[in-house]
């Protein structure tokens, strides 16, 4: 910008060679008050008011003024028209970490857009969903003010950089503004060094849902001012995660008329998605509940977790109030940016007696919380998060999913009735984009969870994992083999002989349900038969509200906890052959070839008889992926 002040001389001429315009500039325009004259060389073809004028290396702007006086100043401004509109003389820019290296660089030409991929660009914003408080907690995004300086690390830094005159001409002002559409998704605070008694540093709120536009200080000279940008909500069906923040320099025109923007700049952020972690990632800590009747289960879990070298967190009965289904209440994930990341728990809509645990016990400094409430939908068992899993990274027909794919269970696609995961949860999962969901058929099961018939374990070869599937067919073959080898009278957990089990289980129907899911998983995860291991698990039919659905006949070994190379598996209490459980022997044979160790945990009375198993009653928080989600090629 060029400002010409009246001085006590007869005539003042000012010649500008427009070589200081930004490198991407292609055009410029000029305007001034009536008493200021200007000429342009070479003479443009179109001389209409404010028409864009082609900018070349030889462009020259000559400004002159007759009868100058010191009564007041009158400005003339030049504006270069380019991708990042900026003044040709003074420097003014709103800057963010557009190249995603953790540093706010100066006037990145790509700061006003967002692009996926390793060669992409655009700043990243975290939802400030943790709580700096440990007492009377609320997520920081719901606090009116910045509670602690430590909260700033959860926000993205945005810098206003200036290089120019000591102050703006009279009537000019610098404003920051957002759209009404973005106002529910972002807030902006600014840095101020003023000390407020008994409250430490004070960070004034600049933009919010109540304040869409606000004047910001122009510091003058060469200066920088930090702003702190806070995400308020995750991507969802009605929000793609992109927010734009604008900066404008406004020029007064006349009393009664609105100011005119003579400079604009903008930056674009994308809100980081919530990301799940598969069984193949390193565990950090394990969560279980203590109840009056699960001593044997807890004993087995303590031994397993201690042997594996991880931390065990026990939610005691005065907190869980008898609700033992830790997996069903919540799912652990995380959010990530170039400057910070932290775990975030997704609270399910099931809201059993563990309903308050995620908020009251997990929410805290650098531990976020998010939930989705089904206001107008029926919440069923399929909304529990035993029905929410994620695969390890896969490549499908050349398309890479380096963060894996989310897996949920629903009713059969052609069913006219049936149970489904609520739409509000499904919409949330799909909107995260980075772990494209797969829907399986799980409504054939009484509880209806995908973890009743599938899981993933690490492997040293092929794709780095195996998919384990419950297989009534494998169970039938195992028991038929025992019967044919003279062990037909060996008894199961309930004293029934092997041959009764093999004759009376409707394994053909159950196997057809699993085979349908098997085909979906092979197609959607790019798996071969060699990537899948069938586990000998039988089911039986039980009546549920005049309908028949399936439950595991004996403890469901696929419903396990995976802690690195150690597997915590429901003890199946199968028939003993030569003093050893035939089911345990088969399981060990299948897993030990992958370098995995099996620990069988007694959950029969405290979980299996209540229609759950080891995985249902536990939960694992894991390390995040090394891969950065913004490097996905979408």
Coordinates of C-alpha atoms in Angstrom, one line a residue, residues 255-548:
X255 CA -19.7 9.0 6.5
X256 CA -22.7 6.7 6.3
X257 CA -21.1 4.3 3.9
X258 CA -19.5 1.0 4.9
X259 CA -15.7 0.7 4.7
X260 CA -14.2 -0.9 1.6
X261 CA -11.7 -3.8 1.8
X262 CA -8.5 -2.8 0.1
X263 CA -6.6 -5.9 1.2
X264 CA -7.8 -9.4 2.0
X265 CA -6.0 -12.5 3.1
X266 CA -7.3 -15.9 4.2
X267 CA -6.1 -19.2 5.7
X268 CA -7.8 -22.6 5.6
X269 CA -7.7 -25.2 8.3
X270 CA -8.9 -28.8 8.3
X271 CA -10.1 -30.3 11.6
X272 CA -8.2 -33.5 12.4
X273 CA -10.4 -36.7 12.3
X274 CA -10.9 -39.1 15.1
X275 CA -8.8 -42.2 14.4
X276 CA -9.2 -45.8 15.7
X277 CA -6.3 -48.1 16.5
X278 CA -6.2 -51.8 15.4
X279 CA -4.9 -54.8 17.4
X280 CA -1.6 -54.7 15.6
X281 CA -0.5 -51.4 17.3
X282 CA 1.4 -51.5 20.5
X283 CA -0.8 -51.5 23.7
X284 CA -0.4 -48.7 26.3
X285 CA -2.9 -49.7 29.0
X286 CA -5.7 -52.2 29.6
X287 CA -9.1 -51.4 31.2
X288 CA -11.3 -53.9 33.0
X289 CA -14.1 -53.8 35.6
X290 CA -14.1 -55.3 39.0
X291 CA -17.5 -56.9 40.0
X292 CA -18.6 -59.1 42.9
X293 CA -18.4 -62.2 40.8
X294 CA -15.5 -61.8 38.3
X295 CA -12.6 -62.8 40.5
X296 CA -11.3 -65.6 38.2
X297 CA -11.5 -63.3 35.2
X298 CA -9.6 -60.5 37.0
X299 CA -7.0 -63.0 38.2
X300 CA -6.4 -64.2 34.6
X301 CA -6.3 -60.6 33.3
X302 CA -3.8 -59.4 35.9
X303 CA -1.4 -62.3 35.1
X304 CA -1.7 -61.7 31.3
X305 CA -1.2 -57.9 31.5
X306 CA 1.7 -58.2 33.9
X307 CA 3.3 -60.8 31.7
X308 CA 2.9 -58.6 28.7
X309 CA 4.4 -55.6 30.5
X310 CA 1.5 -53.1 30.2
X311 CA -0.5 -51.1 32.7
X312 CA -3.8 -52.5 34.0
X313 CA -6.6 -50.0 35.1
X314 CA -9.4 -51.5 37.1
X315 CA -12.7 -49.7 37.3
X316 CA -14.2 -50.7 40.7
X317 CA -17.7 -51.5 41.4
X318 CA -18.6 -48.3 43.1
X319 CA -17.9 -46.7 39.7
X320 CA -19.2 -49.3 37.3
X321 CA -22.3 -50.2 39.4
X322 CA -22.2 -53.8 38.2
X323 CA -21.8 -52.9 34.5
X324 CA -18.8 -55.0 33.4
X325 CA -18.9 -54.4 29.6
X326 CA -15.9 -52.1 29.2
X327 CA -15.6 -52.7 25.5
X328 CA -19.2 -51.9 24.8
X329 CA -19.2 -48.6 26.6
X330 CA -16.3 -46.9 24.8
X331 CA -13.8 -47.0 22.0
X332 CA -10.3 -45.5 22.2
X333 CA -8.8 -43.4 19.4
X334 CA -6.7 -40.3 19.0
X335 CA -6.4 -37.0 17.1
X336 CA -3.1 -35.8 15.5
X337 CA -1.6 -32.7 14.1
X338 CA 2.0 -31.6 13.3
X339 CA 2.2 -29.8 16.6
X340 CA 0.4 -32.0 19.0
X341 CA -1.7 -35.2 19.4
X342 CA -3.6 -36.9 22.2
X343 CA -5.9 -39.8 22.9
X344 CA -9.7 -39.3 22.5
X345 CA -12.3 -41.7 23.9
X346 CA -15.5 -42.1 21.9
X347 CA -18.4 -42.7 24.3
X348 CA -21.2 -45.0 22.9
X349 CA -24.9 -44.2 23.0
X350 CA -25.6 -47.4 25.0
X351 CA -25.4 -45.6 28.3
X352 CA -25.4 -48.5 30.7
X353 CA -24.2 -48.1 34.3
X354 CA -20.7 -47.4 32.9
X355 CA -22.2 -44.3 31.2
X356 CA -20.3 -41.8 33.3
X357 CA -16.9 -43.6 33.2
X358 CA -15.5 -42.1 30.0
X359 CA -16.3 -38.5 31.0
X360 CA -15.7 -38.7 34.7
X361 CA -12.6 -41.0 34.7
X362 CA -10.9 -40.5 31.3
X363 CA -11.5 -36.9 30.3
X364 CA -8.6 -34.8 31.5
X365 CA -5.4 -33.0 30.4
X366 CA -4.4 -34.4 27.0
X367 CA -7.2 -36.9 27.1
X368 CA -10.2 -36.0 25.0
X369 CA -13.8 -37.0 24.9
X370 CA -16.4 -37.2 22.2
X371 CA -19.8 -38.8 22.0
X372 CA -22.8 -38.9 19.7
X373 CA -26.3 -38.8 21.2
X374 CA -29.2 -40.6 19.3
X375 CA -32.0 -38.2 20.0
X376 CA -34.6 -39.5 17.6
X377 CA -33.3 -43.1 17.1
X378 CA -33.8 -46.3 18.9
X379 CA -30.6 -47.4 20.6
X380 CA -30.0 -51.2 20.3
X381 CA -27.3 -53.6 21.3
X382 CA -25.7 -52.9 17.9
X383 CA -24.7 -49.4 19.3
X384 CA -22.4 -51.0 21.8
X385 CA -18.8 -50.8 20.7
X386 CA -18.1 -54.5 20.7
X387 CA -19.8 -53.8 17.3
X388 CA -17.1 -51.3 16.3
X389 CA -13.7 -52.6 15.2
X390 CA -10.9 -51.5 12.8
X391 CA -8.6 -53.5 10.5
X392 CA -4.9 -53.1 10.3
X393 CA -3.5 -51.2 7.2
X394 CA -4.5 -52.8 3.9
X395 CA -4.2 -52.3 0.2
X396 CA -7.3 -53.1 -1.9
X397 CA -7.0 -53.2 -5.7
X398 CA -4.1 -50.7 -5.6
X399 CA -5.9 -48.3 -3.1
X400 CA -4.0 -47.9 0.1
X401 CA -5.7 -47.7 3.5
X402 CA -2.6 -47.0 5.7
X403 CA -4.8 -46.4 8.8
X404 CA -7.0 -49.5 8.2
X405 CA -10.8 -49.6 7.8
X406 CA -13.5 -49.3 10.4
X407 CA -15.8 -52.3 10.7
X408 CA -19.4 -52.2 12.0
X409 CA -22.2 -54.7 12.2
X410 CA -25.7 -54.0 10.8
X411 CA -28.8 -55.8 9.6
X412 CA -28.7 -57.8 6.4
X413 CA -28.8 -55.3 3.5
X414 CA -32.1 -56.7 2.1
X415 CA -33.9 -57.1 5.5
X416 CA -37.2 -55.3 5.8
X417 CA -36.7 -55.2 9.6
X418 CA -33.8 -55.7 11.9
X419 CA -31.4 -53.8 14.2
X420 CA -28.8 -51.3 13.0
X421 CA -26.2 -49.1 14.5
X422 CA -27.8 -45.7 14.9
X423 CA -27.4 -43.3 12.0
X424 CA -25.8 -40.6 14.1
X425 CA -22.9 -42.9 15.0
X426 CA -22.5 -44.2 11.4
X427 CA -22.6 -40.6 10.1
X428 CA -19.8 -39.7 12.5
X429 CA -17.6 -42.7 11.5
X430 CA -18.0 -42.1 7.8
X431 CA -17.3 -38.4 8.1
X432 CA -13.8 -39.0 9.5
X433 CA -12.8 -40.1 5.9
X434 CA -9.5 -41.7 6.8
X435 CA -10.7 -45.2 7.8
X436 CA -13.5 -45.8 5.3
X437 CA -16.1 -48.1 7.1
X438 CA -17.2 -51.6 6.1
X439 CA -20.6 -52.8 7.2
X440 CA -21.0 -56.5 8.0
X441 CA -24.1 -58.6 8.8
X442 CA -24.2 -59.1 12.6
X443 CA -27.9 -59.0 13.3
X444 CA -28.1 -62.8 13.1
X445 CA -26.4 -62.8 16.5
X446 CA -28.5 -62.2 19.7
X447 CA -26.0 -59.5 21.0
X448 CA -25.2 -58.5 17.4
X449 CA -21.5 -57.6 17.6
X450 CA -18.8 -58.1 15.0
X451 CA -16.4 -59.1 17.8
X452 CA -18.4 -62.3 18.3
X453 CA -17.2 -63.8 15.1
X454 CA -14.0 -61.9 14.0
X455 CA -10.8 -60.3 15.2
X456 CA -7.3 -59.5 13.9
X457 CA -3.9 -60.7 15.3
X458 CA -0.4 -59.7 14.3
X459 CA 1.6 -62.0 12.0
X460 CA 5.3 -62.0 10.9
X461 CA 4.5 -62.5 7.2
X462 CA 2.1 -61.7 4.3
X463 CA 0.2 -58.6 5.2
X464 CA 1.4 -58.4 8.8
X465 CA -1.7 -59.8 10.3
X466 CA -4.3 -62.6 10.1
X467 CA -8.1 -62.3 10.2
X468 CA -9.5 -64.8 12.7
X469 CA -13.1 -65.9 11.9
X470 CA -15.4 -68.1 14.0
X471 CA -16.1 -71.2 12.0
X472 CA -18.9 -73.6 12.9
X473 CA -17.7 -75.8 10.1
X474 CA -14.2 -76.0 11.7
X475 CA -15.9 -76.8 15.0
X476 CA -18.0 -79.5 13.5
X477 CA -14.9 -81.1 11.8
X478 CA -13.0 -81.0 15.0
X479 CA -15.7 -82.7 17.0
X480 CA -16.5 -85.2 14.3
X481 CA -12.8 -86.1 14.2
X482 CA -12.8 -86.7 18.0
X483 CA -15.9 -88.9 17.7
X484 CA -14.3 -90.9 14.8
X485 CA -11.1 -91.4 16.8
X486 CA -13.0 -92.9 19.8
X487 CA -13.5 -89.8 21.9
X488 CA -17.2 -89.4 21.3
X489 CA -18.0 -89.7 25.0
X490 CA -15.6 -86.9 26.0
X491 CA -17.7 -84.2 27.6
X492 CA -17.9 -80.4 27.2
X493 CA -18.2 -77.9 30.0
X494 CA -21.8 -78.8 30.7
X495 CA -21.2 -82.6 30.8
X496 CA -22.7 -83.2 27.4
X497 CA -20.8 -85.7 25.2
X498 CA -19.1 -84.5 22.0
X499 CA -21.5 -86.3 19.6
X500 CA -24.6 -84.4 21.0
X501 CA -22.9 -81.1 20.3
X502 CA -22.0 -82.1 16.7
X503 CA -25.5 -83.4 15.9
X504 CA -27.7 -80.7 17.3
X505 CA -26.0 -77.4 16.4
X506 CA -27.4 -75.7 13.3
X507 CA -24.0 -75.0 12.1
X508 CA -25.0 -74.8 8.4
X509 CA -27.1 -71.6 9.0
X510 CA -24.5 -70.0 11.2
X511 CA -21.7 -70.9 8.7
X512 CA -23.7 -69.3 5.9
X513 CA -23.9 -66.0 7.9
X514 CA -20.2 -66.0 8.5
X515 CA -19.4 -66.9 5.0
X516 CA -21.3 -63.9 3.7
X517 CA -19.2 -61.7 6.0
X518 CA -16.0 -63.6 4.9
X519 CA -16.7 -62.7 1.3
X520 CA -17.2 -59.0 2.2
X521 CA -14.0 -58.9 4.2
X522 CA -12.0 -60.5 1.5
X523 CA -13.3 -58.0 -1.0
X524 CA -13.1 -54.9 1.1
X525 CA -9.8 -55.7 2.8
X526 CA -8.1 -57.3 -0.2
X527 CA -7.6 -60.6 1.6
X528 CA -6.8 -64.1 0.3
X529 CA -7.9 -67.3 1.9
X530 CA -4.3 -67.6 3.3
X531 CA -4.9 -64.4 5.3
X532 CA -7.8 -66.0 7.2
X533 CA -7.7 -68.5 10.0
X534 CA -10.9 -70.4 10.9
X535 CA -11.4 -71.1 14.6
X536 CA -13.6 -74.0 15.8
X537 CA -16.5 -72.2 17.4
X538 CA -20.1 -73.4 17.6
X539 CA -23.3 -71.4 18.0
X540 CA -26.8 -72.2 19.1
X541 CA -30.2 -70.6 18.6
X542 CA -32.1 -68.8 21.4
X543 CA -35.4 -67.1 21.2
X544 CA -35.5 -63.3 21.4
X545 CA -38.8 -61.4 21.2
X546 CA -40.4 -64.1 19.0
X547 CA -37.3 -64.3 16.8
X548 CA -34.4 -66.7 16.9

